[in-house]
CSV table of C-alpha atoms and ligand atoms in Angstrom, one decimal:
chain,number,residue,atom,x,y,z
A,1415,GLU,CA,-22.2,-33.0,-24.5
A,1416,ARG,CA,-18.4,-32.8,-25.0
A,1417,LEU,CA,-18.5,-29.0,-24.7
A,1418,ARG,CA,-20.8,-28.7,-21.8
A,1419,ARG,CA,-18.6,-30.4,-19.1
A,1420,PRO,CA,-15.6,-28.1,-19.4
A,1421,GLN,CA,-17.9,-25.1,-19.5
A,1422,ARG,CA,-19.6,-26.1,-16.3
A,1423,GLY,CA,-16.1,-26.6,-14.7
A,1424,LEU,CA,-15.1,-23.1,-15.9
A,1425,TRP,CA,-18.1,-21.4,-14.4
A,1426,GLY,CA,-17.6,-23.3,-11.2
A,1427,ALA,CA,-14.0,-22.1,-11.1
A,1428,VAL,CA,-15.0,-18.5,-11.7
A,1429,LEU,CA,-17.5,-18.6,-8.9
A,1430,LEU,CA,-15.1,-20.3,-6.5
A,1431,ALA,CA,-12.4,-17.7,-7.3
A,1432,GLY,CA,-14.8,-15.0,-6.5
A,1433,LEU,CA,-15.7,-16.5,-3.2
A,1434,LEU,CA,-12.1,-17.3,-2.2
A,1435,SER,CA,-10.7,-14.0,-3.3
A,1436,GLY,CA,-11.8,-12.3,-0.1
A,1437,CYS,CA,-13.6,-9.5,-1.9
A,1438,ALA,CA,-15.5,-8.9,1.3
A,1439,ILE,CA,-16.9,-5.4,1.4
A,1440,ASP,CA,-15.7,-4.9,5.0
A,1441,GLY,CA,-12.3,-6.4,4.5
A,1442,PRO,CA,-9.1,-4.7,5.9
A,1443,GLN,CA,-8.1,-3.5,2.4
A,1444,SER,CA,-11.5,-2.9,0.9
A,1445,ILE,CA,-12.1,0.5,-0.6
A,1446,PHE,CA,-15.8,0.2,0.5
A,1447,ASN,CA,-14.7,-0.1,4.2
A,1448,HIS,CA,-13.7,3.6,4.2
A,1449,ALA,CA,-12.4,5.3,7.3
A,1450,GLY,CA,-11.8,8.9,6.0
A,1451,PRO,CA,-13.3,11.5,3.6
A,1452,ILE,CA,-11.0,10.8,0.7
A,1453,ALA,CA,-11.5,7.1,0.7
A,1454,ARG,CA,-15.3,7.7,1.1
A,1455,ALA,CA,-15.4,10.1,-1.8
A,1456,GLN,CA,-13.5,7.5,-3.9
A,1457,GLY,CA,-15.8,4.7,-2.8
A,1458,GLU,CA,-18.9,6.7,-3.6
A,1459,LEU,CA,-17.5,7.7,-7.0
A,1460,PHE,CA,-16.8,4.0,-7.7
A,1461,ILE,CA,-20.4,3.1,-7.0
A,1462,TYR,CA,-21.7,6.0,-9.1
A,1463,ILE,CA,-19.6,4.9,-12.1
A,1464,PHE,CA,-20.5,1.3,-11.4
A,1465,TRP,CA,-24.2,2.0,-12.2
A,1466,PHE,CA,-23.3,3.5,-15.5
A,1467,ALA,CA,-21.3,0.4,-16.3
A,1468,VAL,CA,-24.3,-1.8,-15.3
A,1469,GLY,CA,-26.5,0.3,-17.6
A,1470,VAL,CA,-24.2,0.0,-20.5
A,1471,PHE,CA,-23.8,-3.8,-19.9
A,1472,ALA,CA,-27.6,-4.3,-19.7
A,1473,VAL,CA,-28.2,-2.3,-22.9
A,1474,VAL,CA,-25.4,-4.0,-24.9
A,1475,THR,CA,-26.4,-7.5,-23.7
A,1476,ALA,CA,-30.0,-6.9,-24.4
A,1477,ALA,CA,-29.2,-5.8,-28.0
A,1478,LEU,CA,-26.9,-8.7,-28.5
A,1479,VAL,CA,-29.4,-11.3,-27.2
A,1480,TYR,CA,-32.2,-9.7,-29.2
A,1481,THR,CA,-30.1,-9.7,-32.4
A,1482,VAL,CA,-28.9,-13.3,-32.0
A,1483,VAL,CA,-32.5,-14.6,-31.4
A,1484,ARG,CA,-34.4,-12.4,-33.8
A,1485,TYR,CA,-32.0,-12.8,-36.7
A,1486,ARG,CA,-30.8,-16.3,-36.2
A,1487,ARG,CA,-30.5,-18.6,-39.2
A,1488,ARG,CA,-33.8,-20.3,-39.9
A,1489,GLY,CA,-34.3,-23.3,-42.1
A,1490,ASP,CA,-34.5,-21.4,-45.4
A,1491,ASP,CA,-31.5,-19.8,-47.1
A,1492,THR,CA,-33.1,-16.5,-48.0
A,1493,VAL,CA,-30.9,-13.5,-47.6
A,1494,PRO,CA,-32.5,-10.9,-45.2
A,1495,GLU,CA,-33.0,-7.3,-46.1
A,1496,GLN,CA,-29.6,-5.5,-46.2
A,1497,VAL,CA,-29.7,-2.1,-44.4
A,1498,HIS,CA,-26.9,0.6,-44.7
A,1499,GLY,CA,-26.9,3.5,-42.4
A,1500,VAL,CA,-29.6,4.5,-39.9
A,1501,ALA,CA,-29.1,8.2,-39.1
A,1502,TRP,CA,-31.0,8.4,-35.8
A,1503,LEU,CA,-29.4,5.2,-34.5
A,1504,GLU,CA,-25.9,6.4,-35.3
A,1505,ALA,CA,-26.6,9.8,-33.8
A,1506,LEU,CA,-27.8,8.1,-30.6
A,1507,TRP,CA,-24.8,5.8,-30.2
A,1508,THR,CA,-22.5,8.7,-30.7
A,1509,ALA,CA,-24.3,11.0,-28.3
A,1510,ALA,CA,-25.0,8.5,-25.5
A,1511,PRO,CA,-21.4,7.6,-24.9
A,1512,ALA,CA,-20.4,11.3,-25.0
A,1513,VAL,CA,-23.0,12.1,-22.4
A,1514,ILE,CA,-21.8,9.2,-20.2
A,1515,LEU,CA,-18.2,10.2,-20.6
A,1516,VAL,CA,-19.0,13.8,-19.4
A,1517,LEU,CA,-21.1,12.4,-16.5
A,1518,ILE,CA,-18.4,10.2,-15.2
A,1519,GLY,CA,-15.4,12.2,-16.3
A,1520,VAL,CA,-16.2,15.5,-14.6
A,1521,PRO,CA,-16.6,14.1,-11.0
A,1522,THR,CA,-13.6,11.8,-11.5
A,1523,VAL,CA,-11.2,14.5,-12.6
A,1524,SER,CA,-12.4,17.0,-10.0
A,1525,LEU,CA,-11.9,14.4,-7.2
A,1526,ILE,CA,-8.3,13.7,-8.5
A,1527,PHE,CA,-7.6,17.4,-8.3
A,1528,ALA,CA,-9.2,17.8,-4.9
A,1529,THR,CA,-6.9,15.1,-3.4
A,1530,GLU,CA,-3.7,16.5,-4.8
A,1531,ARG,CA,-4.4,20.1,-4.0
A,1532,ARG,CA,-1.2,21.9,-2.9
A,1533,ILE,CA,-1.4,22.6,0.8
A,1534,GLU,CA,1.2,24.9,2.4
A,1535,PRO,CA,2.5,23.8,5.8
A,1536,THR,CA,0.5,25.2,8.7
A,1537,GLU,CA,0.1,24.2,12.4
A,1538,ALA,CA,-3.2,22.5,11.7
A,1539,ASP,CA,-1.8,19.8,9.2
A,1540,LEU,CA,0.8,17.2,9.6
A,1541,HIS,CA,3.2,17.0,6.6
A,1542,VAL,CA,5.1,13.8,5.9
A,1543,ASN,CA,7.7,13.2,3.2
A,1544,VAL,CA,7.1,9.7,1.9
A,1545,THR,CA,9.9,8.1,-0.2
A,1546,GLY,CA,9.5,4.8,-1.9
A,1547,TYR,CA,12.4,2.5,-2.3
A,1548,GLN,CA,12.8,-1.0,-3.7
A,1549,TRP,CA,11.0,-2.4,-1.6
A,1550,TRP,CA,10.2,-0.4,1.5
A,1551,TRP,CA,8.9,3.0,2.6
A,1552,GLN,CA,10.5,5.9,4.3
A,1553,PHE,CA,8.4,8.3,6.3
A,1554,GLU,CA,10.0,11.6,7.4
A,1555,TYR,CA,8.3,14.2,9.6
A,1556,PRO,CA,10.1,17.4,8.8
A,1557,GLU,CA,8.4,19.4,11.6
A,1558,LEU,CA,9.2,16.7,14.2
A,1559,GLY,CA,12.7,15.7,13.1
A,1560,ILE,CA,11.6,12.0,12.9
A,1561,THR,CA,12.5,9.5,10.2
A,1562,THR,CA,11.1,6.1,10.3
A,1563,ALA,CA,10.2,3.3,7.9
A,1564,ASN,CA,7.2,1.1,6.9
A,1565,GLU,CA,4.9,2.3,9.7
A,1566,LEU,CA,3.3,5.7,9.4
A,1567,HIS,CA,2.1,7.0,12.8
A,1568,ILE,CA,-0.6,9.7,12.5
A,1569,PRO,CA,-3.1,11.5,14.7
A,1570,THR,CA,-6.8,11.0,13.9
A,1571,HIS,CA,-9.0,13.9,12.7
A,1572,ARG,CA,-6.1,15.9,11.4
A,1573,ARG,CA,-5.2,16.4,7.8
A,1574,ILE,CA,-2.2,14.4,6.8
A,1575,VAL,CA,-0.4,15.9,3.8
A,1576,LEU,CA,2.0,13.5,2.0
A,1577,HIS,CA,4.8,14.6,-0.2
A,1578,LEU,CA,5.5,11.6,-2.4
A,1579,HIS,CA,8.9,10.9,-3.8
A,1580,SER,CA,10.8,7.9,-5.1
A,1581,GLY,CA,14.5,7.0,-4.5
A,1582,ASP,CA,14.6,4.6,-7.5
A,1583,VAL,CA,11.7,3.5,-9.7
A,1584,LEU,CA,7.9,4.2,-9.8
A,1585,HIS,CA,5.9,3.1,-6.7
A,1586,SER,CA,2.4,3.9,-5.7
A,1587,PHE,CA,1.0,4.8,-2.3
A,1588,TRP,CA,-2.3,3.1,-1.5
A,1589,VAL,CA,-4.1,2.6,1.8
A,1590,PRO,CA,-7.5,1.5,0.5
A,1591,ARG,CA,-9.4,2.4,3.6
A,1592,LEU,CA,-7.9,6.0,3.7
A,1593,ALA,CA,-6.6,7.2,0.4
A,1594,GLY,CA,-4.7,6.5,-2.8
A,1595,LYS,CA,-3.5,5.5,-5.2
A,1596,ARG,CA,-0.9,8.1,-6.1
A,1597,ASP,CA,2.4,7.4,-7.8
A,1598,LEU,CA,5.8,8.1,-6.3
A,1599,ILE,CA,7.9,9.4,-9.2
A,1600,PRO,CA,11.7,10.2,-9.2
A,1601,ASN,CA,12.4,13.9,-9.2
A,1602,GLN,CA,8.8,14.9,-8.8
A,1603,ASP,CA,6.9,16.2,-5.7
A,1604,ASN,CA,3.4,14.5,-5.8
A,1605,GLN,CA,1.0,15.3,-3.1
A,1606,LEU,CA,-1.9,13.5,-1.5
A,1607,TRP,CA,-3.9,14.3,1.6
A,1608,PHE,CA,-6.2,12.3,3.8
A,1609,ILE,CA,-7.8,12.2,7.2
A,1610,ALA,CA,-8.3,9.1,9.4
A,1611,GLU,CA,-11.5,9.4,11.4
A,1612,GLU,CA,-11.0,6.3,13.6
A,1613,PRO,CA,-8.0,5.1,15.6
A,1614,GLY,CA,-6.7,1.9,14.2
A,1615,THR,CA,-4.2,0.1,12.0
A,1616,TYR,CA,-4.7,0.5,8.2
A,1617,TYR,CA,-3.0,-1.7,5.7
A,1618,GLY,CA,-1.1,-0.2,2.8
A,1619,GLN,CA,0.5,-1.6,-0.2
A,1620,CYS,CA,2.6,-0.5,-3.1
A,1621,ALA,CA,0.2,-0.4,-6.1
A,1622,GLU,CA,2.7,0.1,-8.9
A,1623,LEU,CA,4.7,-2.8,-10.3
A,1624,CYS,CA,8.3,-2.0,-9.2
A,1625,LEU,CA,10.0,-5.3,-10.0
A,1626,GLY,CA,11.4,-7.9,-7.6
A,1627,ALA,CA,9.7,-7.8,-4.2
A,1628,HIS,CA,6.8,-5.4,-5.3
A,1629,ALA,CA,4.3,-7.8,-3.8
A,1630,TYR,CA,6.1,-7.6,-0.5
A,1631,MET,CA,6.2,-3.8,-0.4
A,1632,ARG,CA,3.6,-3.3,2.3
A,1633,PHE,CA,3.2,-0.7,5.1
A,1634,ARG,CA,0.9,0.2,7.9
A,1635,VAL,CA,-0.7,3.4,8.9
A,1636,ILE,CA,-1.2,3.5,12.7
A,1637,ALA,CA,-3.7,6.2,13.7
A,1638,SER,CA,-4.2,7.2,17.3
A,1639,ASP,CA,-5.7,10.2,19.1
A,1640,GLU,CA,-3.7,13.4,19.2
A,1641,ALA,CA,-2.3,12.8,22.8
A,1642,SER,CA,-1.1,9.3,21.9
A,1643,PHE,CA,0.4,10.5,18.7
A,1644,ARG,CA,2.3,13.3,20.6
A,1645,ALA,CA,3.5,10.7,23.1
A,1646,TRP,CA,4.7,8.5,20.3
A,1647,ALA,CA,6.6,11.4,18.7
A,1648,ALA,CA,8.2,12.6,22.0
A,1649,ASP,CA,9.2,9.0,22.8
A,1650,PHE,CA,10.8,8.7,19.4
A,1651,GLN,CA,12.7,12.0,19.7
A,1652,GLY,CA,13.9,10.9,23.2
A,1653,ALA,CA,14.9,7.4,22.2
A,1654,ALA,CA,18.1,8.5,20.4
A,1655,GLN,CA,19.6,10.0,23.5
A,1656,THR,CA,18.7,7.4,26.1
A,1657,VAL,CA,19.3,4.1,24.4
A,1658,ALA,CA,23.1,3.7,24.6
A,1659,GLN,CA,23.4,4.0,28.4
A,1660,THR,CA,20.9,1.4,29.4
A,1661,LEU,CA,21.8,-1.6,27.3
A,1662,GLY,CA,22.4,-5.0,28.7
A,1663,ALA,CA,25.7,-6.9,27.9
A,1664,GLU,CA,24.3,-8.8,24.9
A,1665,ALA,CA,22.6,-5.8,23.4
A,1666,ALA,CA,25.8,-3.8,23.9
A,1667,ALA,CA,27.7,-6.4,22.0
A,1668,GLY,CA,25.0,-6.2,19.3
A,1669,ARG,CA,25.6,-2.5,19.1
A,1670,GLU,CA,29.3,-3.0,18.3
A,1671,LEU,CA,28.4,-5.7,15.7
A,1672,PHE,CA,26.0,-3.2,14.1
A,1673,LYS,CA,29.2,-1.4,13.0
A,1674,THR,CA,31.7,-4.2,12.6
A,1675,LYS,CA,29.3,-6.4,10.5
A,1676,GLY,CA,28.5,-3.5,8.2
A,1677,CYS,CA,24.8,-2.8,9.2
A,1678,ALA,CA,25.7,0.8,9.8
A,1679,THR,CA,26.8,1.2,6.2
A,1680,CYS,CA,23.2,1.0,5.0
A,1681,HIS,CA,21.0,1.7,8.1
A,1682,ALA,CA,20.7,4.8,10.3
A,1683,VAL,CA,20.2,4.9,14.1
A,1684,ALA,CA,19.8,8.4,15.3
A,1685,GLY,CA,22.9,9.4,17.3
A,1686,TYR,CA,24.9,6.3,16.3
A,1687,ALA,CA,24.8,5.3,12.6
A,1688,GLU,CA,24.1,7.2,9.4
A,1689,GLY,CA,23.6,4.7,6.7
A,1690,GLN,CA,21.2,5.9,4.0
A,1691,LYS,CA,20.6,2.9,1.8
A,1692,GLY,CA,18.2,0.9,4.0
A,1693,PRO,CA,15.4,1.7,6.4
A,1694,ASP,CA,16.1,4.0,9.4
A,1695,LEU,CA,16.2,1.8,12.5
A,1696,THR,CA,16.1,4.4,15.2
A,1697,HIS,CA,12.9,3.2,16.8
A,1698,PHE,CA,13.0,-0.3,15.4
A,1699,GLY,CA,12.1,-2.1,18.6
A,1700,GLN,CA,8.7,-0.4,18.5
A,1701,ARG,CA,7.8,-1.5,15.0
A,1702,THR,CA,5.2,-4.2,14.7
A,1703,THR,CA,6.5,-5.7,11.5
A,1704,LEU,CA,9.8,-6.1,9.6
A,1705,ALA,CA,10.7,-6.5,5.9
A,1706,ALA,CA,8.2,-3.8,5.0
A,1707,GLY,CA,5.1,-5.2,6.7
A,1708,TRP,CA,5.8,-8.7,5.6
A,1709,VAL,CA,6.3,-10.5,8.9
A,1710,GLU,CA,5.7,-9.7,12.6
A,1711,ASN,CA,8.6,-8.2,14.3
A,1712,THR,CA,9.3,-10.9,16.8
A,1713,PRO,CA,12.8,-12.0,18.0
A,1714,GLU,CA,12.4,-15.3,16.1
A,1715,ASN,CA,11.5,-13.6,12.8
A,1716,LEU,CA,14.2,-11.0,13.2
A,1717,ALA,CA,16.8,-13.8,13.8
A,1718,ALA,CA,15.5,-15.7,10.7
A,1719,TRP,CA,15.6,-12.5,8.7
A,1720,LEU,CA,19.3,-11.8,9.7
A,1721,ARG,CA,20.3,-15.4,9.0
A,1722,ASP,CA,18.8,-15.5,5.5
A,1723,PRO,CA,16.9,-12.4,4.3
A,1724,GLN,CA,16.2,-13.9,0.9
A,1725,ALA,CA,14.3,-16.8,2.5
A,1726,ILE,CA,11.8,-14.4,4.0
A,1727,LYS,CA,11.5,-11.8,1.3
A,1728,PRO,CA,12.9,-12.9,-2.0
A,1729,GLY,CA,14.7,-10.3,-4.1
A,1730,ASN,CA,15.4,-7.7,-1.3
A,1731,TYR,CA,18.7,-6.0,-1.1
A,1732,MET,CA,19.7,-7.0,2.4
A,1733,PRO,CA,22.9,-9.1,2.2
A,1734,THR,CA,23.4,-12.4,3.9
A,1735,LEU,CA,26.1,-11.5,6.5
A,1736,TRP,CA,27.2,-15.0,7.7
A,1737,ALA,CA,28.4,-18.1,5.9
A,1738,PRO,CA,26.3,-21.1,7.0
A,1739,ASP,CA,29.3,-22.7,8.7
A,1740,ASP,CA,30.4,-19.5,10.6
A,1741,PRO,CA,30.8,-20.7,14.2
A,1742,ASN,CA,29.8,-17.2,15.5
A,1743,ARG,CA,26.7,-16.8,13.5
A,1744,ASP,CA,24.0,-17.7,16.1
A,1745,ALA,CA,25.7,-15.8,19.0
A,1746,GLU,CA,26.1,-12.7,16.8
A,1747,ILE,CA,22.6,-12.8,15.5
A,1748,ALA,CA,21.3,-13.1,19.1
A,1749,ALA,CA,23.3,-10.1,20.1
A,1750,LEU,CA,22.0,-8.1,17.1
A,1751,VAL,CA,18.5,-9.1,17.8
A,1752,ALA,CA,18.9,-7.9,21.4
A,1753,TYR,CA,20.3,-4.6,20.3
A,1754,LEU,CA,17.8,-4.0,17.5
A,1755,HIS,CA,14.8,-4.8,19.7
A,1756,SER,CA,16.2,-2.4,22.4
A,1757,LEU,CA,15.9,0.5,19.9
A,1758,GLY,CA,13.1,2.7,21.0
A,1759,ARG,CA,12.1,0.5,24.0
A,1760,LYS,CA,12.0,1.7,27.6
A,1761,GLY,CA,14.8,0.8,30.0
A,1762,GLU,CA,12.7,-1.9,31.8
A,1763,GLN,CA,12.0,-3.8,28.6
A,1764,GLN,CA,15.7,-3.5,27.6
A,1765,ALA,CA,16.8,-5.1,30.9
A,1766,GLN,CA,14.5,-8.1,30.2
A,1767,ARG,CA,16.0,-8.8,26.8
B,2581,CUA,CU1,7.0,-0.4,-5.0
B,2581,CUA,CU2,5.6,-1.8,-6.2
């Protein structure tokens, strides 16, 4: 009786954890909710291997239950017959795992090689250099002259070829609905390709423990049709030239502060600042999130982020630029928010801010 109560509680907790863990098959980060050929092949491989696991579990459990029941201690203390070595049984349990290993190993290894096949640049594919940093992502499009962060814009139905690098420690690129995981390793050029079949936003996550804010190292893949993607790229390329002339007074003050407060030491804005340590902010006003996918990119969140970055994303390397009693803090933050949100936005929206 004493043992049963905690046991019942334990099973209840396991069941509840399963229900609450959001392991919904059609969830936004479910590998079963695939939206491209690589994720589909990975999902199907998982199901294929899963049935082998079910078979092994069933056989082992049946043998265990049979043995426990059949050879349980009965009232008498007689020693049962002692058996040493059964050749056919030993041959069977050596051969069966070997066969299973071949059956799951061959498709697994061939899928791994298929996804990292070296693909030379051509017109048909889109190549993107992905660099992982603690704790954010840089996406560089060498053919388009675009560098951005934490949001990977891609066209649908085109092969996206990623060249994966790391600026510091190991990270891992994973967008469960599209592709991954593949590690980003310093001084190594890892490749991964995938295709998005449907327009939409796909959620990604660093899948390799990289200390501090690893859990907050998220990103988004934003897939749109070819025309929308081209419009996005053209807009991005044009943003660097047009932004300075059309700023309102507050944003213009923010632009000055971007240099005097030291933002430009770490962040780049095409045509204005060249910092390399932090995310490129050229098109920042168009990003949907900040702090590597962690919070929505609203003026309120951006102001809170500038005021105290550690409160939003503990462990990150963004410094706190104002002492709490600095009388200029709120006005300077407001100016920087106006400037940063003007980046990559059209003149009309800038005027409103
Ligand atoms: Cu980067 Cu975990």
